[in-house]
Tab-separated table of C-alpha atoms in Angstrom:
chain	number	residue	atom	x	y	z
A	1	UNK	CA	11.093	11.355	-2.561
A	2	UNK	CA	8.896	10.878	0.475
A	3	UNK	CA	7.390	7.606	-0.466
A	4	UNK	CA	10.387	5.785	-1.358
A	5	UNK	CA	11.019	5.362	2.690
A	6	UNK	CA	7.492	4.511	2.687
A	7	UNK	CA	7.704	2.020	0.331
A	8	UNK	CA	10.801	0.659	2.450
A	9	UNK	CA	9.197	0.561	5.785
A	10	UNK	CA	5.957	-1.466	4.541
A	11	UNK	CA	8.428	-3.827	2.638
A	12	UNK	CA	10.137	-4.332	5.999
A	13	UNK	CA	6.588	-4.799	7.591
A	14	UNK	CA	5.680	-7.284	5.284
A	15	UNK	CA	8.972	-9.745	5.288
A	16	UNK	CA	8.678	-9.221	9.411
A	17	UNK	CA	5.201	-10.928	9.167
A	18	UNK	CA	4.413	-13.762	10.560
A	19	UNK	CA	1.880	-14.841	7.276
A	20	UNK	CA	4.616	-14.276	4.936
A	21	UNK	CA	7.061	-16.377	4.075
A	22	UNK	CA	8.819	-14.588	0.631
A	23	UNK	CA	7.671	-11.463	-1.325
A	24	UNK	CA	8.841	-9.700	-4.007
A	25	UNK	CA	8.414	-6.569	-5.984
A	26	UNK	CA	7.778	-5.892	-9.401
A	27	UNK	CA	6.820	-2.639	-10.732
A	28	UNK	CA	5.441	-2.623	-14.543
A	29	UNK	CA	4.511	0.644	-16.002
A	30	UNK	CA	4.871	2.503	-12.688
A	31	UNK	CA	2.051	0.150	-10.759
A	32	UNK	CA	3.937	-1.996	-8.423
A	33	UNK	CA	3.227	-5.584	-8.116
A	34	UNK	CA	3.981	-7.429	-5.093
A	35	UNK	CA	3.893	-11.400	-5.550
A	36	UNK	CA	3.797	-13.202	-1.886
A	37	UNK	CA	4.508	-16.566	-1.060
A	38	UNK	CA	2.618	-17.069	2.349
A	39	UNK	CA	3.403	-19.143	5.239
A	40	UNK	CA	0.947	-21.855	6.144
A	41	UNK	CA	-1.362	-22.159	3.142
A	42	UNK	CA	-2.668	-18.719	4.243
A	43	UNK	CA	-5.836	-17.636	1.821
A	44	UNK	CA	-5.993	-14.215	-0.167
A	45	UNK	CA	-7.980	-12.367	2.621
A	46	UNK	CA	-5.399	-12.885	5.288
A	47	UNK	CA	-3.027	-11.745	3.339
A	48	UNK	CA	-4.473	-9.001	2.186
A	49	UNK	CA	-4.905	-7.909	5.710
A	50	UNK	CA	-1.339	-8.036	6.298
A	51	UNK	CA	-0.796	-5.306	4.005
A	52	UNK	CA	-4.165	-3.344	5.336
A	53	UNK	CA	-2.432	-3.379	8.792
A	54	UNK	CA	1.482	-2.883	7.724
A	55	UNK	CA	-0.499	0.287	5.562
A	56	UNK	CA	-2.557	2.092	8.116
A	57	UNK	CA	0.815	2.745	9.729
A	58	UNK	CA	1.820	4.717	6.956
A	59	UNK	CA	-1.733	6.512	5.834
A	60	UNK	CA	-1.671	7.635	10.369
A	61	UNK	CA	1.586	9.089	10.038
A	62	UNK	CA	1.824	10.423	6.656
A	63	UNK	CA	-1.559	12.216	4.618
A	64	UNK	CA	-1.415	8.979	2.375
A	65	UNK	CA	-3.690	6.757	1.029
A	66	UNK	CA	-3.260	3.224	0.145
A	67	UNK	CA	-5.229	1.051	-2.425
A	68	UNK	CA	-4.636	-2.805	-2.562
A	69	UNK	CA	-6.324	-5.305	-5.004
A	70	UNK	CA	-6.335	-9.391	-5.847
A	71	UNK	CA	-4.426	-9.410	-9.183
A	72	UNK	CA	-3.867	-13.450	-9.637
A	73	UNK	CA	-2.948	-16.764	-7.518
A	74	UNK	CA	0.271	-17.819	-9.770
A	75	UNK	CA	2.914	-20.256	-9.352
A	76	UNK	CA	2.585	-20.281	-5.354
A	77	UNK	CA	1.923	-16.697	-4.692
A	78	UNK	CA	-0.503	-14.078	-4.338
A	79	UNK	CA	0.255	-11.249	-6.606
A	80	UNK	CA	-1.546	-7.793	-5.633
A	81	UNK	CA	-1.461	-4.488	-6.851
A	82	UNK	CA	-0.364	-1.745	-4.093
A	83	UNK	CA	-0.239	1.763	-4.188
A	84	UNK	CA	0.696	4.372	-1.471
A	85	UNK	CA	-0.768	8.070	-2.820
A	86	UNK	CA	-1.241	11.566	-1.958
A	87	UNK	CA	-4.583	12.827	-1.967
A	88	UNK	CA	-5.802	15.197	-3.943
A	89	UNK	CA	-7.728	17.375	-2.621
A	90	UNK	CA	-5.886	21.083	-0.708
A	91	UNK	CA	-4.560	20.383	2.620
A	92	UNK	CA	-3.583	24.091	3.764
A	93	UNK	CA	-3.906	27.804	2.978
A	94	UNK	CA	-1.459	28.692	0.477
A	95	UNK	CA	-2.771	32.803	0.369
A	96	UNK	CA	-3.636	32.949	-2.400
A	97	UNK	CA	-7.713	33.424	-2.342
A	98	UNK	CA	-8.688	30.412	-3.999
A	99	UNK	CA	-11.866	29.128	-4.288
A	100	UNK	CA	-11.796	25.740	-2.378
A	101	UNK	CA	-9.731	27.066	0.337
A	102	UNK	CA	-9.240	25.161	3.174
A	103	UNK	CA	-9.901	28.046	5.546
A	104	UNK	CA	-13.733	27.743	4.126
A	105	UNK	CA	-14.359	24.573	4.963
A	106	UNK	CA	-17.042	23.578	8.251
């Protein structure tokens, strides 16, 4: 699967960061969890812009959207909730005629 490489590259991205100085990775149901211990007594916000800027090199290269949120502060880390998607709306013609074809959009 495409986003498993993904996935590997931004955890890469993230132990390579200055800000960060452990993470790991927990995924619960599908959702994955990523619990940071940061460098520094770093707050929330900075780290959340580590993972805004280790993302937008994945969402420029691939069609992908990310979504991060503030779960908890627990035991010494951060814990957020990432996820890389696809969008969902067409990207290309596929011939068929369909309705919301991309050839008909301005």
């Amino acid at each position: 699967m495409m986003l498993d490489g993904v996935w590997k590259q931004f955890y890469d991205c993230i132990s390579n960061d200055e800000q960060v100085n452990h993470y790991s990775n927990k995924s619960i149901c599908g959702v994955n969890f990523l619990y940071v211990q940061p460098k520094n007594l770093s707050n929330e916000e900075t780290i959340k812009n580590v993972f805004i800027s280790c993302s937008k090199q994945f969402t420029e290269l691939y069609k992908l959207i990310y979504r991060i949120e503030f779960v908890r502060y627990d035991n010494h880390h951060y814990v957020y909730r990432h996820r890389f998607y696809v969008p969902n709306k067409k990207m290309f013609c596929c011939g068929n005629s369909c309705v919301d074809c991309t050839r008909f959009r301005k």
